[in-house]
Coordinates of C-alpha atoms in Angstrom, one line a residue:
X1 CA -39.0 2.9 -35.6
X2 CA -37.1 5.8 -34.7
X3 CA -39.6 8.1 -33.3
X4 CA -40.6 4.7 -31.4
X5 CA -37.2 4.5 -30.0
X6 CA -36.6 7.9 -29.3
X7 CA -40.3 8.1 -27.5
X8 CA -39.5 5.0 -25.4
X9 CA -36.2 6.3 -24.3
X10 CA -37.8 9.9 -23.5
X11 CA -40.8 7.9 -21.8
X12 CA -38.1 6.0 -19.2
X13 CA -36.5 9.3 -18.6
X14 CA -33.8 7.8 -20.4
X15 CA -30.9 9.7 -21.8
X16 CA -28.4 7.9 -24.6
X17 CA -25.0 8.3 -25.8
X18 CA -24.2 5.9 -28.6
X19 CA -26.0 2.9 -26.6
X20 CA -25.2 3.9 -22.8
X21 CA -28.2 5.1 -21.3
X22 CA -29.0 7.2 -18.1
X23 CA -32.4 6.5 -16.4
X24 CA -33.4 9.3 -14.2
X25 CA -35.8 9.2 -10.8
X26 CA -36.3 11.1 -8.4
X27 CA -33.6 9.6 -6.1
X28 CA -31.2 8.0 -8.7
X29 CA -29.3 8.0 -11.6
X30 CA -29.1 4.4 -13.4
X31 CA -26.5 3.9 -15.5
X32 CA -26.6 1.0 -18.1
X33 CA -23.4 0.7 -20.5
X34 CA -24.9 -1.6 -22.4
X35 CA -22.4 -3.9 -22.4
X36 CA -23.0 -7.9 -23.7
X37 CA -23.0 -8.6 -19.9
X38 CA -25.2 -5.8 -18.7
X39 CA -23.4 -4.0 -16.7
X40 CA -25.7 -1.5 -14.6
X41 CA -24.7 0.9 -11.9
X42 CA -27.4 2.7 -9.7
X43 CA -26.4 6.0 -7.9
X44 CA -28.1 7.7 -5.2
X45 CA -28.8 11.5 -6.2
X46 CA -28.6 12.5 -3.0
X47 CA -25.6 11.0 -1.3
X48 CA -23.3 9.3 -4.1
X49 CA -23.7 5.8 -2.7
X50 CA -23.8 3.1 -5.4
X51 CA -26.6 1.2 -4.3
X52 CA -27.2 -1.4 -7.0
X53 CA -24.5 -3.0 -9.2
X54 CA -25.7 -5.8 -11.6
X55 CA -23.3 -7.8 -13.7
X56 CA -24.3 -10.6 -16.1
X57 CA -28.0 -10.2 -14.6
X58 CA -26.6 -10.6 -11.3
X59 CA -26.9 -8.6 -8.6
X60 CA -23.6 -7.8 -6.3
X61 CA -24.1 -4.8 -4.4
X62 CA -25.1 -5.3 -0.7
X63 CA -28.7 -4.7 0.3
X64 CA -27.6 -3.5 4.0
X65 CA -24.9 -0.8 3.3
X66 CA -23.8 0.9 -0.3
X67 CA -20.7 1.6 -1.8
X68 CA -18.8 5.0 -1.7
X69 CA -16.3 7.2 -0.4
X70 CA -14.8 6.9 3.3
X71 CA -18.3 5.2 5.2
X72 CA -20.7 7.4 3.0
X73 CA -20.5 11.3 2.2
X74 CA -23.5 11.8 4.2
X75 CA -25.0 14.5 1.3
X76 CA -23.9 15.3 -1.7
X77 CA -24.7 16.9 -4.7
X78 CA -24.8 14.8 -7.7
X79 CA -25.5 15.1 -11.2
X80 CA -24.1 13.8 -14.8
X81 CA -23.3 14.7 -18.2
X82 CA -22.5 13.0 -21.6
X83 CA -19.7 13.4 -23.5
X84 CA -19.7 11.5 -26.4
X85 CA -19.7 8.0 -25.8
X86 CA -19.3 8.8 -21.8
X87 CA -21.3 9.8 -19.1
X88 CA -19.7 11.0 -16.4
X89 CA -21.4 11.6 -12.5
X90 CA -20.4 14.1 -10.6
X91 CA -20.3 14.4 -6.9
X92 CA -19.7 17.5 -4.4
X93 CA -19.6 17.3 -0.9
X94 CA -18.6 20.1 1.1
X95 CA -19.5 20.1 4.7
X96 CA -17.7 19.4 8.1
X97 CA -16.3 16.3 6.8
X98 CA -15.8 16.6 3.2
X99 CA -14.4 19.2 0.9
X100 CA -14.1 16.8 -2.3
X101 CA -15.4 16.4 -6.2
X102 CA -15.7 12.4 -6.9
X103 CA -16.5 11.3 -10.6
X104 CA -17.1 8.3 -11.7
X105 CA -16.8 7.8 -15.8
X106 CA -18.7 5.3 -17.8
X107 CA -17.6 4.1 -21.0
X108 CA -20.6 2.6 -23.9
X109 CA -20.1 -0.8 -23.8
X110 CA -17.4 -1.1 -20.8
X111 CA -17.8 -3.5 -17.8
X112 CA -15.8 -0.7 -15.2
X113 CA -16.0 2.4 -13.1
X114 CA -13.5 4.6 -13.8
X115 CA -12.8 6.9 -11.0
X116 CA -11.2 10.3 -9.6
X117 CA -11.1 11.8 -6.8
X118 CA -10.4 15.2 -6.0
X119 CA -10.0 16.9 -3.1
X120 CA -9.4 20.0 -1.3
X121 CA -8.4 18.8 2.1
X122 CA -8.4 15.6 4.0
X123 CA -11.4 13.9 5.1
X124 CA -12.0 14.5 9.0
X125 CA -12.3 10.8 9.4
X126 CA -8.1 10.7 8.3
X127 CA -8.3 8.8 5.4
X128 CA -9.2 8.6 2.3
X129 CA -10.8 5.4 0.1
X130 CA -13.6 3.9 -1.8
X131 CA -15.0 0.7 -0.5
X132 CA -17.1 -1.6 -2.5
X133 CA -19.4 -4.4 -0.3
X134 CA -20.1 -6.8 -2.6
X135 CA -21.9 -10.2 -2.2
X136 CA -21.4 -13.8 -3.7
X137 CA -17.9 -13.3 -4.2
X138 CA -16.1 -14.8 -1.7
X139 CA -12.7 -15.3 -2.9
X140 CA -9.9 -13.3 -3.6
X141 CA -6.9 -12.4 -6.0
X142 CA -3.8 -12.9 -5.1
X143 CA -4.8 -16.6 -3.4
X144 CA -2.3 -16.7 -0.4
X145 CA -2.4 -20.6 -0.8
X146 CA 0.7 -20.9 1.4
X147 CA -1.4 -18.7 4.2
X148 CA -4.6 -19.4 3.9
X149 CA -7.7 -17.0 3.5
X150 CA -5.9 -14.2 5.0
X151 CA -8.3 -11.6 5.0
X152 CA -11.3 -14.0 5.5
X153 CA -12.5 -12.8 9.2
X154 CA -16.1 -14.4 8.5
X155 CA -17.1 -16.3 12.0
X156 CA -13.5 -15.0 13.8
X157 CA -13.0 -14.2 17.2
X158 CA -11.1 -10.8 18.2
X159 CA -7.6 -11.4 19.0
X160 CA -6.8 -7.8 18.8
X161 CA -8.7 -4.9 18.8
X162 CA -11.9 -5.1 16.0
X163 CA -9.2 -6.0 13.0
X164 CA -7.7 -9.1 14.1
X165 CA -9.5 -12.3 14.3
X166 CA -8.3 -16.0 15.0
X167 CA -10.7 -18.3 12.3
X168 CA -10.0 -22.0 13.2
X169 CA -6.8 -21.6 14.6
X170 CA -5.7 -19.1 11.9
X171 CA -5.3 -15.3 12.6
X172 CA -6.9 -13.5 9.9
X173 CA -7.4 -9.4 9.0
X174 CA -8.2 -7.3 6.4
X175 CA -4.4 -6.0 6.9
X176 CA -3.2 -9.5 5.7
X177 CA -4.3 -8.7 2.5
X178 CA -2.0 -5.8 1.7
X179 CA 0.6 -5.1 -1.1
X180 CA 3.3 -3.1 -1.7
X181 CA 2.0 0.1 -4.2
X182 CA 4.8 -0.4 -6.3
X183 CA 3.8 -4.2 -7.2
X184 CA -0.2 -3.7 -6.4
X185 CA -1.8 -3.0 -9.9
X186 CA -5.1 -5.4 -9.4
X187 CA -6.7 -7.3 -7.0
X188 CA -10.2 -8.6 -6.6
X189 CA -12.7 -10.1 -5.3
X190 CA -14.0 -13.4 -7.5
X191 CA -16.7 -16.6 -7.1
X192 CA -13.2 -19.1 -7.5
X193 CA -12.8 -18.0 -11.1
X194 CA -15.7 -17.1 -13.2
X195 CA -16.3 -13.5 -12.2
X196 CA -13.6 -11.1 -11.2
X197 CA -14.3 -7.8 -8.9
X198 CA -11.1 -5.7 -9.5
X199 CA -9.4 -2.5 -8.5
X200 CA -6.9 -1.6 -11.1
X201 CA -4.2 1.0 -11.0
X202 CA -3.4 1.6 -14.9
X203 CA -0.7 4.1 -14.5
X204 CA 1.4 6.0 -11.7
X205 CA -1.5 9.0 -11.5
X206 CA -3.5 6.3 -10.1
X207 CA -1.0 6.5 -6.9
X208 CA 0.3 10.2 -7.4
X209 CA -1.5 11.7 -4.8
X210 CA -1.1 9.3 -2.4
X211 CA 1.3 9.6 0.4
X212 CA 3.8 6.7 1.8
X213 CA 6.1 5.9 -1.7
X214 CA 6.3 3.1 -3.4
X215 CA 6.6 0.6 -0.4
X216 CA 3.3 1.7 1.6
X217 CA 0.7 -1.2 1.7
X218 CA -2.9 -0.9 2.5
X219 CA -5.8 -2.8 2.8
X220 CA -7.6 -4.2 -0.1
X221 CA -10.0 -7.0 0.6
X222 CA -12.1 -8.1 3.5
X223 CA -15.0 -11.4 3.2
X224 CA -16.5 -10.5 6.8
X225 CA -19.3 -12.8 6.2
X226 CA -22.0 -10.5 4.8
X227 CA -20.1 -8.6 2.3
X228 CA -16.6 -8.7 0.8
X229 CA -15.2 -5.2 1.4
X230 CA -13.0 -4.7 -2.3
X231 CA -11.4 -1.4 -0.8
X232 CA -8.8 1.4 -2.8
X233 CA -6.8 3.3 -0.6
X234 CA -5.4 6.2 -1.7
X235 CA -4.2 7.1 1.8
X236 CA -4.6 6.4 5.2
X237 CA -3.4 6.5 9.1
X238 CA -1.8 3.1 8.6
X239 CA 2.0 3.3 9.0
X240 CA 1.5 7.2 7.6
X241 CA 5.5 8.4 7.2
X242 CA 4.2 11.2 4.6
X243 CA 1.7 14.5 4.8
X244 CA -1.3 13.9 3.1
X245 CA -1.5 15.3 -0.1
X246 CA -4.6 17.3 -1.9
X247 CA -5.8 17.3 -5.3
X248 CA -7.0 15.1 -8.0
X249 CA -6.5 11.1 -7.2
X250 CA -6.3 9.0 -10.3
X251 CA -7.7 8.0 -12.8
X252 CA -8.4 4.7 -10.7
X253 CA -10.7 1.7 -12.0
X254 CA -13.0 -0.7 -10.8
X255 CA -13.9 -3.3 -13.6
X256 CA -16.2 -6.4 -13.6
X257 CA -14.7 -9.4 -15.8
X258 CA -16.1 -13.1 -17.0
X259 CA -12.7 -13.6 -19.1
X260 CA -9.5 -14.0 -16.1
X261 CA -7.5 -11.3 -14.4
X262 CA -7.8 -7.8 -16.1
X263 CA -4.4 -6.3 -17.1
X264 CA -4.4 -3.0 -16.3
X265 CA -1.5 -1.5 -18.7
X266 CA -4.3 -2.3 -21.2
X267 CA -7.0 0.2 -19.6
X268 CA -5.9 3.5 -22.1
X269 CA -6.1 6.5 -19.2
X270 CA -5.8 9.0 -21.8
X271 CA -9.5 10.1 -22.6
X272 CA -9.2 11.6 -19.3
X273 CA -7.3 14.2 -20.5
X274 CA -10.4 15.9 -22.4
X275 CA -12.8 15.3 -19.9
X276 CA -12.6 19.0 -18.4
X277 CA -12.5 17.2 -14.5
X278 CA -11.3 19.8 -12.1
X279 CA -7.8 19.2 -11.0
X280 CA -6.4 16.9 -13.5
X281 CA -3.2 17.1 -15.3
X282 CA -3.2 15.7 -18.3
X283 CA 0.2 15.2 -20.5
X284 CA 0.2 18.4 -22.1
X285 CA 1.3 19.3 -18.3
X286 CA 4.0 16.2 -17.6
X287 CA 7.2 15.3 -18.7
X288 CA 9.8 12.1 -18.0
X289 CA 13.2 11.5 -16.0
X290 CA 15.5 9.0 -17.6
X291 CA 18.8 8.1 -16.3
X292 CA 21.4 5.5 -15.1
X293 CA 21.5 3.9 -11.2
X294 CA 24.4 2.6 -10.1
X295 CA 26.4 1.7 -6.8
X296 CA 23.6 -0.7 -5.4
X297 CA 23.8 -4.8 -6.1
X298 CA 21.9 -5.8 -8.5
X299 CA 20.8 -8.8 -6.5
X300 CA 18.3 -6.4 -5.9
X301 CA 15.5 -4.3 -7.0
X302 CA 16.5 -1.4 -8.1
X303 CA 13.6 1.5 -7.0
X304 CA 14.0 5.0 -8.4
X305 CA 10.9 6.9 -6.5
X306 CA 10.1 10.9 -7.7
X307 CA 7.9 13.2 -5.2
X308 CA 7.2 16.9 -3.5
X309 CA 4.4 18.0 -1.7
X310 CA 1.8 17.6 -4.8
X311 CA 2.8 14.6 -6.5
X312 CA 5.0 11.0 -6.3
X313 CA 5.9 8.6 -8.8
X314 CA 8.4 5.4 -9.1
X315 CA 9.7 3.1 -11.5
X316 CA 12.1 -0.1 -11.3
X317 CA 15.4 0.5 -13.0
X318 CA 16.6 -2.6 -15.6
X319 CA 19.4 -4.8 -13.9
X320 CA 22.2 -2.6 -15.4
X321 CA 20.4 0.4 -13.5
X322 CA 18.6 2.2 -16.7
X323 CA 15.9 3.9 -15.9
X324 CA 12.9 6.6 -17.1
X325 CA 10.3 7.6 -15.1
X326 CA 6.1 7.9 -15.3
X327 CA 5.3 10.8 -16.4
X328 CA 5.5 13.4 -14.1
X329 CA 3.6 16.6 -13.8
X330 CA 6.3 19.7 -14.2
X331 CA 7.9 20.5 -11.1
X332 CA 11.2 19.7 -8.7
X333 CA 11.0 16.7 -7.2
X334 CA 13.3 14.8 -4.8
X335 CA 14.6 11.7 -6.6
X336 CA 15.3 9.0 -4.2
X337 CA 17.3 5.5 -5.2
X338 CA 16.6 2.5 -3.2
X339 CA 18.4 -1.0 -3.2
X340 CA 14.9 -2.8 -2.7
X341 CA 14.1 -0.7 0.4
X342 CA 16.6 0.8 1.3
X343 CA 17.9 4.1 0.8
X344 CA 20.7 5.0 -1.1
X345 CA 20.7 8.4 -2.3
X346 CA 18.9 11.3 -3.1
X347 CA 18.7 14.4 -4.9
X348 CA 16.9 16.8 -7.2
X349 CA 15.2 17.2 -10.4
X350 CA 13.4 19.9 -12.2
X351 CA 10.8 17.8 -14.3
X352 CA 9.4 20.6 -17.4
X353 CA 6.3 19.9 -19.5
X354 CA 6.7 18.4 -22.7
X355 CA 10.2 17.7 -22.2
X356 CA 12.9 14.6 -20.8
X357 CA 15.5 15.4 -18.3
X358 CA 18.1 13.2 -18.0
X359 CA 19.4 12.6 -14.4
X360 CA 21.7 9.7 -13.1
X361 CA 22.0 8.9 -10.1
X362 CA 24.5 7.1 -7.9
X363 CA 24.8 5.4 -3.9
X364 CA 26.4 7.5 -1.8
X365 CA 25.0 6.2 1.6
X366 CA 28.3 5.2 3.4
X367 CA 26.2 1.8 4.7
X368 CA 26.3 0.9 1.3
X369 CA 29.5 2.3 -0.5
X370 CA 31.7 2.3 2.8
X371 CA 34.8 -0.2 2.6
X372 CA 35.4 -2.1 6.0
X373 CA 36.0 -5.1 7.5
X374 CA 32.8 -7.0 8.6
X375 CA 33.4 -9.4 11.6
X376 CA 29.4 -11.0 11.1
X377 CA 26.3 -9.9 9.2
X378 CA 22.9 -11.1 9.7
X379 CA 20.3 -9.8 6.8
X380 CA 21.1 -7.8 4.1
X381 CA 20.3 -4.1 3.9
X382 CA 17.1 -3.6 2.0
X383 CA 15.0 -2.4 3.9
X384 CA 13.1 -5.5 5.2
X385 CA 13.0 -8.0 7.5
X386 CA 13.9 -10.4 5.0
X387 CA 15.6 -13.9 5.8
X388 CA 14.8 -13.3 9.8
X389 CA 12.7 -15.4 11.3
X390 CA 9.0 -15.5 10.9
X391 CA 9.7 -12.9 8.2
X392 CA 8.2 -15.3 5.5
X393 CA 4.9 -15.2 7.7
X394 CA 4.1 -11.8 8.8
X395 CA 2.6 -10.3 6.3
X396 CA 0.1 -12.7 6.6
X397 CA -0.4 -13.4 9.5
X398 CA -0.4 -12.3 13.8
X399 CA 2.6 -12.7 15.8
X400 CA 0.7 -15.2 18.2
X401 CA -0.8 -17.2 15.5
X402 CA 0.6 -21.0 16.1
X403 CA 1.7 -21.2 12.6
X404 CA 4.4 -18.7 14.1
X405 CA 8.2 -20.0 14.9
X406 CA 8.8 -19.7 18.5
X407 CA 10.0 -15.9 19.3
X408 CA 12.4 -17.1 21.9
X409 CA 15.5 -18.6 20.1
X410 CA 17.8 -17.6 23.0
X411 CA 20.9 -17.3 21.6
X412 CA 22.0 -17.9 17.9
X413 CA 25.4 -18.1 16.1
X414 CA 26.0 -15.2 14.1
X415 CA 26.0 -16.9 10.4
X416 CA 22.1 -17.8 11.7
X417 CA 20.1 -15.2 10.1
X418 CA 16.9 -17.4 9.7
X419 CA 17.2 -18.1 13.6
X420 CA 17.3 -14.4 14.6
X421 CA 13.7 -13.0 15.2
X422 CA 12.1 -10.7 12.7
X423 CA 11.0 -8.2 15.2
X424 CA 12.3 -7.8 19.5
X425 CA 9.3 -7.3 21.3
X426 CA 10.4 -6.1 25.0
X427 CA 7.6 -8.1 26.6
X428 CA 8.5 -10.9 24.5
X429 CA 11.6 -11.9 23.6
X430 CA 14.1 -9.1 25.2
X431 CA 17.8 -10.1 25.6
X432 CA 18.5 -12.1 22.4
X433 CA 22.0 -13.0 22.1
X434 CA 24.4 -13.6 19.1
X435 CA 27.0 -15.7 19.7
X436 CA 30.6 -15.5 17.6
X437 CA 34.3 -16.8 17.8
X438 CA 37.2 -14.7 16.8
X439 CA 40.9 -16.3 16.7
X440 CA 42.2 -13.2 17.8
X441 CA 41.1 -10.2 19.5
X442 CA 40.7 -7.3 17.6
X443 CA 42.8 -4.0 18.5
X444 CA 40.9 -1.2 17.2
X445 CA 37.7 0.5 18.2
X446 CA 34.6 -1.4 15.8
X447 CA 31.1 -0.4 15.0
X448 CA 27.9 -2.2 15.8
X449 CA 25.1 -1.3 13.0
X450 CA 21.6 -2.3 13.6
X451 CA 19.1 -1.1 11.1
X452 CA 15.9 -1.5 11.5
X453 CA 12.4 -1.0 9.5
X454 CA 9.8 0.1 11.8
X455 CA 9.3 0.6 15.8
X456 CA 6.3 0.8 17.6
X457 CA 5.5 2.5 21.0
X458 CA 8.8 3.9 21.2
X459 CA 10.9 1.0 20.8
X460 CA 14.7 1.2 20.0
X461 CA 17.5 -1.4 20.6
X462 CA 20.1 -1.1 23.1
X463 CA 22.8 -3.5 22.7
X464 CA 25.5 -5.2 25.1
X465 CA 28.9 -6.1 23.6
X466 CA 30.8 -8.7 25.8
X467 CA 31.1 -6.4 29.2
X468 CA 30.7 -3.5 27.1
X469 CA 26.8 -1.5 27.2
X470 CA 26.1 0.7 24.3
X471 CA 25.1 4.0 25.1
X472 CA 21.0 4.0 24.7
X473 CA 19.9 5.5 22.0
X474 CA 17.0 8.6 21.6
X475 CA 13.4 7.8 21.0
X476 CA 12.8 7.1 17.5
X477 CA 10.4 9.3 15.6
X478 CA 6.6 8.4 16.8
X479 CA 4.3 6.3 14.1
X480 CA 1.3 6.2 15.3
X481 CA -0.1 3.3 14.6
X482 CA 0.1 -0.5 15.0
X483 CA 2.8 -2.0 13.2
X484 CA 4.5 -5.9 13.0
X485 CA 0.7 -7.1 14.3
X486 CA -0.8 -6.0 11.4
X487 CA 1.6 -7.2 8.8
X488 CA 3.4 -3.8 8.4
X489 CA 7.1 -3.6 8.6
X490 CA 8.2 -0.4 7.0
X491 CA 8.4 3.0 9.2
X492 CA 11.5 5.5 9.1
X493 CA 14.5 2.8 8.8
X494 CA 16.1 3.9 11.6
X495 CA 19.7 2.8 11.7
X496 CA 21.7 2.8 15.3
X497 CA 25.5 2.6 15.9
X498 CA 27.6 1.5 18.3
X499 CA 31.0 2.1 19.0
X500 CA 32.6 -0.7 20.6
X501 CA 35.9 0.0 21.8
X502 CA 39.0 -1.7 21.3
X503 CA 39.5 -4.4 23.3
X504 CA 36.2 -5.3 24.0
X505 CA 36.4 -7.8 21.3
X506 CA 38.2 -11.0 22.5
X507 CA 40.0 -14.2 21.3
X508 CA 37.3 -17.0 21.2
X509 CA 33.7 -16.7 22.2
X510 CA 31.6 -12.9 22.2
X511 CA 28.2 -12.4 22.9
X512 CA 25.6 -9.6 21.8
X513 CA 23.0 -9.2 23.4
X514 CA 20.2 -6.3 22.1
X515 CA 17.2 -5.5 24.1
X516 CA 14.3 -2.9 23.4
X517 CA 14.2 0.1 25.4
X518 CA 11.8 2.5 25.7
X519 CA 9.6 5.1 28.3
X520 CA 6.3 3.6 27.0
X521 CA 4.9 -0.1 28.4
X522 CA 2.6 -2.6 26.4
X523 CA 2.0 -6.2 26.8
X524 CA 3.4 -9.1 24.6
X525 CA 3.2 -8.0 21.1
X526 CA 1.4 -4.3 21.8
X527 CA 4.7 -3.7 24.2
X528 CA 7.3 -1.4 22.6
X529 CA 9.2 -3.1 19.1
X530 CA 11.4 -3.1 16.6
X531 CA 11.6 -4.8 13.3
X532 CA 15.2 -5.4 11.9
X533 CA 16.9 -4.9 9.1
X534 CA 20.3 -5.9 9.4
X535 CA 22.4 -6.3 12.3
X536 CA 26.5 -5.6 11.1
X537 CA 29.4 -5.9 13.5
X538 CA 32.7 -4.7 11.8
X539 CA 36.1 -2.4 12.0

């Protein structure tokens, strides 16, 4: 029975490692786990696409267009080995477009793909992912319930450029489905329950060579009506605030599941460490950060957030600000502190191998730790729009869509944060005013604060004070890329003062009135923007 087995297995070009088998042909490798569900992944020896991915003798891969890196890597060189109850695939491509090594890891008996991805420079195309098109899954995890399909575009017409589409009276994107990195360990694409596609992030390496910190939110699902595009960013043009970085990207995961939402704490990363995969660090080369964070409210997250030019981690601190970090390959990193969003301090930390450094960290940005008096505050400083107007929605959804508040409140009272507008558009909605009575004037000079999140094409506020005009403010540093219309809201959080001198401030009734200002021109919700913050008057 043995020599029948072994002469079967060599007769099917089959190669075996404690039940996973390899079938060779000339074009592919097919790799059968040999799972209970029969899990089976064909690759393409020539290019790296996944071209056939059966799950519970079903097929989900689709027929048109493959699976892979960026659109396709064109050619590549691809080839596998066994290690012990593994086999690994290897893929080079190094041409115009590509200088990269992806692997893809197979487990005996395990329904997933466990991925890296490592690279020597950026793809030419300006980002980099893996996109799975997958069939018969229709659905999605998270549900938006409250929103709808979000990222269901299937039978949409454009409302804006080839990413936003309205789908019986709904505006829907792939963009809509986004998370924060920090909160975005799985999503997938599922049948309404019974079978779950899923991206997992087990651990910070996952996200370590990404670039954008903790807050940066990319796309992750897209039903367009042939395929569902289940897509892992590791970075992108979208919103980019960071350099690109190079090197090895994950261990990431793709997993098939018949039993509910994966957890991915529960997928162990640390095989990876003897796998010999160029590039990796494994924890012989990392060590931790623990410490205390205080000075921010703990009515907020508390964010602690590690990086440098190689590498970037974050953790939430406990609600009395304790903290330790991932762990970190050894280096100096810039430590950063955040109340939610928003930044509170920084400062530096010398991470060594095998070791924990302890290093506390405290507020000192004066917007936080300042005393004053505060004549009116709308929002809270944390780094989002949240609370403003149509804030709830636009993640989810366009700025036209008719599920949308009206843009154009006019004027509102200054304790009237839900009335003020999430974002000024200056072809919109210029020349809000808030409105607000003092019972005496006040005699000194006082500050006008408006923070905001993000600005598109340029756009800065410039705000009025009774008969008093702020001086305009500089251009803001460029993004370049769309912003509030595709549910992003976070760029540099660019903070502008005023000075408002003494006097100006009267007994009874004062206006402000804030318009956006800027050199470039754009119609309706493409025409220069801001997002806001929080807007603070005070003395």
């Amino acid at each position: 029975m043995r020599f029948a087995a072994a002469f079967a297995l060599l007769s099917s070009w089959a190669a075996s490692v404690a039940g996973i088998t390899v079938t060779t042909s000339s074009s592919s490798y097919t790799i059968n786990v040999e799972s209970s569900y029969g899990f089976t992944t064909v690759i393409s020896r020539s290019s790296c696409d996944i071209t056939s991915l059966k799950f519970y003798n079903t097929e989900y891969q689709y027929s048109s267009t493959a699976s892979h890196i960026a659109s396709g890597l064109g050619s590549a060189t691809v080839s596998y080995t066994q290690s012990g109850n593994n086999v690994i695939v290897k893929c080079v491509a190094k041409n115009d477009q590509f200088d990269l090594t992806h692997y893809m890891v197979f487990v005996n008996g395990e329904n997933n793909i466990w991925m890296g991805t490592n690279i020597n420079k950026e793809p030419t195309v300006g980002e980099l992912r893996f996109i799975f098109r997958l069939t018969g899954l229709t659905e999605t995890y998270p549900a938006y319930s409250a929103y709808g399909d979000v990222s269901d575009t299937a039978g949409g017409s454009a409302v804006e450029g080839s990413d936003v589409y309205n789908v019986n009276g709904q505006t829907r994107s792939k963009f809509y489905s986004s998370e924060r990195f920090i909160d975005n360990n799985v999503y997938c694409a599922t049948d309404s329950g019974s079978v779950h596609a899923c991206w997992l992030r087990p651990n910070s390496r996952a996200t370590e060579k990404s670039s954008g910190g903790p807050f940066f939110r990319d796309i992750n699902l897209n039903w367009g009506g042939s395929y569902h595009s289940v897509t892992y960013y590791m970075n992108s043009g979208h919103d980019q605030t960071e350099t690109y970085r190079t090197g090895f990207h994950g261990p990431y995961v793709f997993a098939f599941t018949r039993s509910g939402i994966p957890t991915p704490s529960a997928y162990d990363t640390s095989f990876f460490d003897n796998l010999g995969l160029t590039g990796y660090v494994g924890a012989s080369g990392r060590g931790t950060v623990k410490g205390t964070a205080t000075g921010v409210s703990s009515n907020f997250p508390i964010v602690v957030h590690w990086y440098n030019a190689n590498y970037q981690a974050w953790t939430y601190a406990s609600s009395s600000g304790a903290f330790t970090s991932p762990a970190l390959a050894a280096g100096t990193y810039t430590m950063k502190l955040y109340q939610d969003e928003f930044l509170a301090a920084t400062q530096s930390v010398t991470v060594n191998a095998g070791s924990t450094v302890t290093s506390n960290i405290a507020a000192n940005n004066a917007i936080l730790t300042a005393a004053r008096t505060t004549v009116f505050k709308l929002g809270d400083y944390d780094g989002q729009p949240t609370g403003f107007l149509n804030a709830d929605k636009q993640l989810r959804m366009h700025p036209s869509d008719s599920r949308m508040s009206n843009w154009k409140p006019g004027s509102v009272a200054s304790t009237a944060t839900g009335s003020w507008p999430m974002a000024m558009f200056k072809d919109v909605n210029n020349g809000q005013k808030i409105t607000f009575s003092l019972s005496s004037a006040i005699s000194k000079t006082a500050t006008l604060r408006i923070a905001t999140t993000l600005s598109f094409a340029g756009g800065r506020p410039q705000a009025q004070v009774n008969g008093y005009t702020c001086t305009a403010p500089g251009a803001p540093t460029t993004i370049d890329s769309r912003g509030v219309t595709r549910g992003a809201y976070r760029g540099w959080g660019d903070v502008y003062d005023c000075s408002v001198p003494s006097g100006t401030l009267v007994s009874g009734t004062n206006t402000v009135t804030i318009n956006v200002i800027s050199g470039s021109s754009g119609t309706t919700y493409l025409s220069p923007n801001v997002i806001f913050d929080a807007i603070e008057l005070f003395y």
